[in-house]
Coordinates of N, CA and C in Angstrom, one line a residue:
M1 N 113.9 128.5 109.2 CA 113.1 127.9 110.4 C 112.8 126.3 110.2
N2 N 112.9 125.6 109.5 CA 112.3 124.1 109.2 C 113.6 123.5 110.1
R3 N 114.8 123.7 109.6 CA 115.9 123.4 110.1 C 115.7 123.4 111.9
L4 N 115.4 124.4 112.8 CA 115.1 124.3 114.0 C 113.9 123.6 114.3
I5 N 113.2 123.6 113.6 CA 111.9 122.7 113.7 C 112.6 121.1 114.0
T6 N 113.0 120.6 112.8 CA 113.7 119.6 112.6 C 114.7 118.8 113.7
T7 N 115.0 119.9 114.5 CA 116.5 120.0 115.1 C 115.5 119.5 116.6
S8 N 114.6 120.1 117.2 CA 113.6 119.5 117.8 C 112.9 118.2 117.5
L9 N 112.5 118.0 116.6 CA 111.5 116.4 116.1 C 112.6 115.5 116.3
I10 N 113.5 115.9 115.4 CA 114.5 114.1 115.2 C 114.7 113.4 116.6
P11 N 115.1 114.5 117.3 CA 115.8 113.3 118.8 C 114.1 113.4 119.2
L12 N 113.1 114.0 119.3 CA 111.8 113.5 119.8 C 111.4 112.1 119.4
L13 N 111.6 112.0 118.1 CA 110.9 111.0 117.5 C 112.0 109.9 117.4
E14 N 113.3 110.0 118.1 CA 113.8 109.1 118.2 C 114.2 108.6 119.6
Q15 N 113.7 109.5 120.4 CA 113.6 109.4 122.2 C 112.0 108.3 122.0
L16 N 111.3 108.5 120.9 CA 110.4 107.7 121.3 C 110.6 106.0 120.4
G17 N 111.1 106.2 119.1 CA 111.8 104.8 118.8 C 112.1 103.9 119.7
D18 N 113.5 104.7 120.8 CA 114.1 103.7 121.4 C 113.0 103.0 122.5
V19 N 112.2 104.0 123.3 CA 111.3 103.3 124.1 C 110.6 102.2 123.7
L20 N 110.2 102.4 122.2 CA 109.3 101.0 121.7 C 110.2 100.0 121.7
S21 N 111.7 100.4 121.5 CA 112.2 99.2 121.0 C 112.6 98.1 122.5
R22 N 112.1 99.1 123.7 CA 112.3 98.5 124.6 C 110.7 97.7 125.6
L23 N 110.0 97.6 124.5 CA 108.7 97.4 125.1 C 108.6 95.8 124.5
S24 N 107.9 94.8 125.3 CA 107.3 93.7 124.8 C 106.2 94.0 123.6
D25 N 106.3 92.7 123.1 CA 104.9 92.6 122.1 C 103.8 92.7 122.6
V26 N 103.7 91.9 123.6 CA 102.7 92.2 124.4 C 102.3 93.6 125.1
Q27 N 102.9 94.4 125.7 CA 103.3 95.5 126.2 C 102.6 96.4 125.3
Y28 N 102.9 96.3 123.9 CA 102.9 97.5 123.0 C 101.5 97.1 122.2
I29 N 100.9 96.0 122.8 CA 99.3 95.7 121.8 C 98.5 95.6 123.1
S30 N 98.5 95.6 124.2 CA 97.8 95.1 125.4 C 97.1 96.0 125.7
K31 N 95.9 96.2 125.9 CA 94.8 97.3 126.0 C 95.4 97.8 127.5
I32 N 94.9 99.0 128.0 CA 95.2 99.7 129.2 C 94.3 100.4 129.6
P33 N 93.7 99.6 130.6 CA 92.8 100.7 131.4 C 92.6 102.0 131.8
V34 N 93.8 102.2 131.9 CA 94.0 103.8 132.2 C 93.8 104.7 131.3
L35 N 94.0 103.6 129.9 CA 94.2 104.8 128.4 C 92.9 104.6 127.7
S36 N 91.6 103.9 128.7 CA 90.4 103.9 128.3 C 90.6 102.6 127.3
E37 N 91.5 101.7 127.5 CA 91.3 100.5 126.4 C 92.0 100.7 125.6
A38 N 92.8 101.7 125.4 CA 93.9 101.9 123.8 C 95.0 101.3 124.5
S39 N 96.1 101.1 123.4 CA 97.0 100.2 123.1 C 97.8 101.2 123.5
L40 N 99.1 101.1 123.6 CA 100.5 102.0 123.5 C 100.5 102.1 121.8
G41 N 100.5 100.7 121.1 CA 100.6 100.9 119.8 C 99.1 101.9 119.3
M42 N 98.1 102.2 119.6 CA 97.3 102.5 118.8 C 97.4 104.1 118.7
H43 N 98.3 104.6 120.2 CA 98.9 105.9 120.2 C 100.1 106.3 119.2
V44 N 100.7 105.0 119.0 CA 102.0 105.5 118.4 C 101.3 105.4 117.1
R45 N 100.4 104.7 116.7 CA 99.9 104.8 115.1 C 99.5 105.9 114.4
H46 N 98.9 106.7 115.7 CA 98.1 107.9 115.8 C 99.3 109.1 115.4
I47 N 100.4 109.0 116.3 CA 101.1 109.7 115.9 C 101.7 110.0 114.6
I48 N 102.5 108.5 114.1 CA 102.8 108.5 113.0 C 102.0 108.6 111.8
E49 N 100.6 108.3 111.8 CA 100.1 108.9 110.7 C 99.8 110.1 110.6
F50 N 99.8 111.0 111.6 CA 99.8 112.6 111.2 C 100.7 113.1 110.5
F51 N 102.1 112.2 111.1 CA 103.4 112.7 109.7 C 103.0 112.1 109.0
Q52 N 102.4 111.1 108.3 CA 102.2 110.6 107.0 C 101.8 111.2 106.1
E53 N 100.5 111.9 106.9 CA 99.6 112.4 106.1 C 100.2 114.1 105.7
L54 N 101.0 114.6 106.6 CA 101.9 115.9 106.3 C 102.5 115.6 105.3
Q55 N 103.3 114.5 105.3 CA 104.0 114.0 104.3 C 103.6 113.9 102.5
Q56 N 102.5 113.7 102.5 CA 101.1 112.9 101.7 C 100.6 114.7 101.2
G57 N 100.4 115.1 102.3 CA 99.4 116.3 102.0 C 100.7 118.0 101.5
Y58 N 101.7 117.4 101.7 CA 102.9 118.2 101.3 C 103.1 118.2 99.8
L59 N 102.9 116.8 99.2 CA 103.2 117.0 97.8 C 102.0 116.9 97.1
V60 N 100.7 117.0 97.3 CA 99.6 117.4 97.0 C 99.4 118.7 96.9
G61 N 99.6 119.0 97.8 CA 99.4 120.5 98.5 C 98.2 120.7 99.7
C62 N 97.4 119.7 99.9 CA 96.5 120.0 101.1 C 96.6 118.4 102.0
V63 N 96.7 118.9 103.2 CA 96.6 117.9 104.3 C 95.4 117.7 104.9
D64 N 95.2 116.6 105.0 CA 94.2 115.9 105.6 C 93.9 114.9 106.8
Y65 N 94.3 115.3 107.5 CA 94.4 114.5 109.0 C 93.4 113.6 109.4
D66 N 92.1 113.8 108.7 CA 91.3 112.8 109.1 C 91.1 111.6 107.8
A67 N 92.1 111.8 107.0 CA 92.5 110.4 105.8 C 93.4 109.7 106.2
R68 N 93.9 109.5 107.6 CA 94.4 108.4 107.6 C 94.1 107.0 107.5
R69 N 95.0 106.2 107.4 CA 94.7 105.0 106.5 C 94.3 103.8 108.2
R70 N 94.8 104.5 109.6 CA 94.5 103.6 110.3 C 94.9 102.3 110.4
E71 N 96.9 102.0 109.8 CA 97.4 100.8 109.7 C 97.7 99.8 110.6
K72 N 96.9 99.1 110.6 CA 96.9 97.7 111.9 C 98.4 97.7 112.0
A73 N 99.2 97.4 110.6 CA 100.7 96.9 111.2 C 101.5 97.6 112.7
I74 N 101.4 99.0 112.0 CA 101.8 100.1 113.2 C 101.0 99.4 114.4
E75 N 100.1 99.9 114.6 CA 99.3 99.1 116.0 C 99.7 98.1 116.5
N76 N 100.3 97.1 115.7 CA 100.6 95.7 116.3 C 101.6 95.5 116.1
H77 N 102.8 96.1 115.8 CA 104.2 95.7 115.6 C 104.9 96.9 115.9
Q78 N 105.9 96.9 117.0 CA 106.6 97.9 117.4 C 107.6 98.0 116.3
D79 N 108.1 96.9 115.9 CA 109.3 96.9 114.6 C 108.6 97.8 113.3
C80 N 107.3 97.7 113.0 CA 107.2 98.2 111.9 C 106.9 100.1 112.1
A81 N 106.5 100.1 113.5 CA 106.4 101.6 114.0 C 107.9 101.9 114.3
I82 N 109.0 101.3 114.4 CA 110.1 101.9 114.7 C 110.6 102.1 113.2
L83 N 110.0 101.9 111.9 CA 110.8 101.6 111.0 C 110.1 102.9 110.1
K84 N 108.5 103.2 111.0 CA 107.8 104.1 110.2 C 108.7 105.5 110.3
L85 N 108.7 105.6 111.8 CA 109.7 106.8 112.6 C 110.5 106.8 111.9
R86 N 111.5 106.2 111.9 CA 112.9 106.2 110.7 C 112.7 106.8 109.3
Q87 N 111.6 106.2 108.8 CA 111.2 106.9 107.7 C 110.8 107.9 107.5
I88 N 110.0 109.0 108.6 CA 109.5 110.1 109.1 C 110.7 111.0 109.1
I89 N 111.7 110.8 109.8 CA 112.8 111.2 110.1 C 113.6 111.5 109.0
A90 N 113.7 110.3 107.9 CA 114.2 110.9 106.6 C 113.7 111.6 105.9
N91 N 112.4 111.9 106.4 CA 111.6 112.9 104.9 C 111.0 114.0 105.8
L92 N 112.0 114.7 106.5 CA 111.7 115.9 107.3 C 112.2 116.9 106.5
K93 N 113.0 116.9 105.4 CA 113.5 117.7 105.1 C 113.4 118.7 103.8
Y94 N 111.9 118.8 104.0 CA 111.1 119.6 102.7 C 111.4 120.7 102.7
D95 N 111.1 121.8 102.1 CA 111.3 123.4 102.5 C 109.8 123.7 102.6
N96 N 109.4 125.0 103.1 CA 108.7 125.5 103.7 C 107.9 125.8 102.1
K97 N 106.3 125.9 102.4 CA 105.6 126.1 101.5 C 103.9 125.9 101.8
T98 N 103.0 127.5 101.2 CA 102.2 127.1 101.7 C 101.2 126.0 101.1
L99 N 100.8 125.5 102.2 CA 99.2 124.2 102.1 C 97.8 124.8 102.5
L100 N 97.2 123.8 101.8 CA 96.1 123.7 102.5 C 95.5 122.6 103.7
L101 N 94.8 123.0 104.8 CA 94.6 122.0 105.8 C 93.2 121.6 105.2
A102 N 92.8 120.5 105.3 CA 91.4 120.2 105.0 C 90.7 119.8 106.9
Y103 N 89.4 120.1 106.9 CA 88.8 120.1 107.8 C 87.5 119.7 107.6
K104 N 86.9 118.7 108.0 CA 85.6 118.4 107.9 C 84.6 118.5 109.4
P105 N 83.7 119.7 109.3 CA 83.5 119.4 111.1 C 82.3 118.4 111.2
S106 N 81.2 117.8 110.9 CA 80.4 116.8 110.9 C 80.7 115.7 110.1
S107 N 80.0 114.6 110.1 CA 79.7 113.9 109.2 C 78.4 114.3 108.3
G108 N 78.8 114.3 107.1 CA 77.7 114.7 106.2 C 78.0 116.1 105.7
T109 N 78.8 116.8 106.1 CA 79.3 118.3 105.8 C 80.4 118.4 104.8
P110 N 80.5 118.9 104.3 CA 81.5 119.2 102.9 C 83.0 119.4 103.3
N111 N 84.0 119.0 103.7 CA 85.4 119.6 103.8 C 85.1 120.9 103.6
F112 N 86.1 122.1 104.5 CA 86.6 123.1 104.2 C 88.3 123.0 104.4
H113 N 88.5 124.2 103.8 CA 90.0 124.4 103.7 C 90.2 125.6 104.4
V114 N 91.5 125.5 105.3 CA 92.4 126.7 105.5 C 93.8 126.6 105.1
Q115 N 94.2 128.2 104.8 CA 95.7 128.1 104.8 C 96.5 127.8 105.8
T116 N 97.7 127.5 105.6 CA 98.4 127.0 106.6 C 99.6 126.6 105.9
S117 N 101.1 126.4 106.7 CA 102.0 126.0 106.1 C 103.1 124.8 106.3
Y118 N 103.8 124.4 105.7 CA 104.6 123.3 105.9 C 105.4 123.6 107.7
E119 N 105.8 124.3 107.6 CA 106.7 124.5 109.2 C 105.8 124.8 110.0
R120 N 104.2 125.3 110.2 CA 103.1 125.5 110.7 C 102.8 124.4 111.2
E121 N 102.6 122.7 110.3 CA 102.0 121.5 110.5 C 103.4 120.7 111.0
L122 N 104.4 121.3 110.8 CA 105.4 120.5 111.4 C 105.4 120.5 113.1
L123 N 105.3 121.9 113.2 CA 105.0 122.5 114.6 C 104.1 121.9 115.4
Y124 N 102.6 122.0 114.4 CA 101.6 121.3 115.4 C 102.0 119.6 115.2
N125 N 102.2 119.2 114.3 CA 103.1 117.4 114.4 C 103.8 117.3 116.0
L126 N 104.7 118.3 115.9 CA 105.8 118.0 117.3 C 105.0 117.9 118.5
E127 N 104.1 119.3 118.8 CA 103.3 119.4 119.9 C 102.4 118.2 120.1
H128 N 101.8 117.5 119.3 CA 100.7 116.7 119.2 C 101.7 115.2 119.5
T129 N 103.2 115.3 118.8 CA 103.5 114.2 119.5 C 104.0 114.0 121.1
V130 N 104.5 115.1 121.5 CA 104.6 115.5 122.7 C 103.4 115.0 123.5
H131 N 102.0 115.7 123.3 CA 100.8 115.3 124.1 C 100.7 113.6 123.9
H132 N 101.0 112.9 123.2 CA 100.8 111.6 123.1 C 101.7 111.2 123.6
M133 N 103.0 111.5 123.5 CA 103.9 110.8 124.4 C 104.0 111.2 126.1
A134 N 103.1 111.9 126.2 CA 102.5 112.0 128.0 C 101.9 111.0 127.8
I135 N 100.9 110.9 127.1 CA 99.6 109.6 127.5 C 100.3 108.5 127.5
L136 N 101.9 108.0 126.4 CA 102.2 107.1 126.4 C 103.0 106.8 127.7
K137 N 103.6 107.7 128.4 CA 104.2 107.6 129.7 C 103.2 107.3 130.7
I138 N 102.0 107.4 130.6 CA 100.7 106.8 131.7 C 101.0 105.4 131.3
G139 N 100.8 105.0 130.3 CA 100.1 104.2 129.7 C 101.7 102.9 130.0
I140 N 102.8 103.2 129.8 CA 104.2 102.6 130.1 C 104.6 102.6 131.5
R141 N 103.8 103.4 132.6 CA 104.2 103.6 133.4 C 103.3 102.5 134.4
A142 N 102.1 102.6 133.8 CA 101.1 101.2 134.2 C 101.2 99.9 134.1
I143 N 102.2 99.7 133.1 CA 102.3 98.3 132.6 C 104.1 97.6 132.7
S144 N 104.2 98.5 133.0 CA 105.9 98.3 133.0 C 107.0 98.7 133.9
N145 N 108.2 98.1 134.5 CA 109.2 99.0 134.7 C 110.4 99.8 133.8
I146 N 109.6 100.3 132.7 CA 111.5 100.7 132.2 C 111.4 102.1 132.2
E147 N 112.2 102.5 132.1 CA 112.6 103.7 132.8 C 112.7 104.7 131.6
L148 N 111.9 106.1 131.8 CA 111.7 106.9 130.8 C 112.6 108.1 130.8
A149 N 112.8 108.6 130.0 CA 113.6 110.2 130.5 C 112.9 111.2 130.9
E150 N 113.5 112.0 132.0 CA 112.2 112.7 132.6 C 112.1 113.7 131.5
D151 N 112.2 114.0 130.5 CA 111.5 114.9 129.4 C 110.8 114.6 128.7
F152 N 110.7 112.6 128.9 CA 109.8 112.3 128.0 C 108.1 112.4 127.7
G153 N 107.4 113.0 126.8 CA 106.2 113.3 127.5 C 106.0 115.0 127.7
V154 N 107.0 115.6 127.9 CA 107.2 117.2 128.5 C 107.3 118.1 127.3
A155 N 106.7 119.1 127.4 CA 106.4 120.1 126.2 C 107.8 121.1 126.4
S156 N 108.4 121.5 125.6 CA 109.7 122.1 125.2 C 109.5 123.6 126.5
S157 N 108.1 124.1 126.5 CA 108.0 125.1 127.4 C 107.9 125.0 128.5
T158 N 107.6 123.9 128.8 CA 107.5 123.3 130.5 C 108.6 122.9 130.8
I159 N 109.6 122.5 130.1 CA 110.9 122.3 130.3 C 111.9 123.5 130.6
R160 N 111.4 124.7 129.8 CA 111.8 125.8 129.9 C 111.4 126.5 131.3
Y161 N 110.3 126.8 131.1 CA 109.9 126.9 132.7 C 110.3 126.7 133.5
H162 N 110.6 125.2 133.8 CA 111.4 124.7 135.0 C 112.8 125.1 135.2
Q163 N 113.3 125.2 133.9 CA 114.7 125.4 133.9 C 114.7 126.9 134.2
D164 N 113.8 127.6 133.8 CA 114.2 129.5 134.1 C 113.8 129.7 135.6
K165 N 112.7 128.8 136.2 CA 112.5 128.9 137.7 C 113.8 128.5 138.9
C166 N 114.5 127.4 138.2 CA 115.6 127.1 138.6 C 117.0 128.1 138.9
V167 N 116.7 128.8 137.5 CA 117.9 129.4 137.5 C 117.7 131.1 138.3
Q168 N 116.8 131.1 139.1 CA 116.0 132.5 139.4 C 116.4 132.3 141.0

């Protein structure tokens, strides 16, 4: 199963890296009103750090997405982000195993854990990435004329739905 997931994830992350390489430094870090003053870099950092937490969590047996480092270099330098995306792609080859997922409902309350798996979290990260790419698409279109692939930021289920509609 992991192979099927990575077959979808790798092109998605490569597509993101390709778009990042076409942005200027200013476009990458500019606060964009339509994104509630977030930058493209902020969204990209968010995507990357979820994968980093999954990879770290795999090693220790517990994934905690709230423990992200919020690394400013990823947010402020797309070349750093592209490098991190390549590192993520290179490290997607773990075998499936049971993991714990940490969740903290509110400040001052302790974490509790639910059982998950590496493959389940890979799927979560795939969908999370597509979601943020849809947001990135809005931001990119607001500040640039960069051509984006038609499927950039579109869920595979939506793509399949439109393909099935065309066949009928």
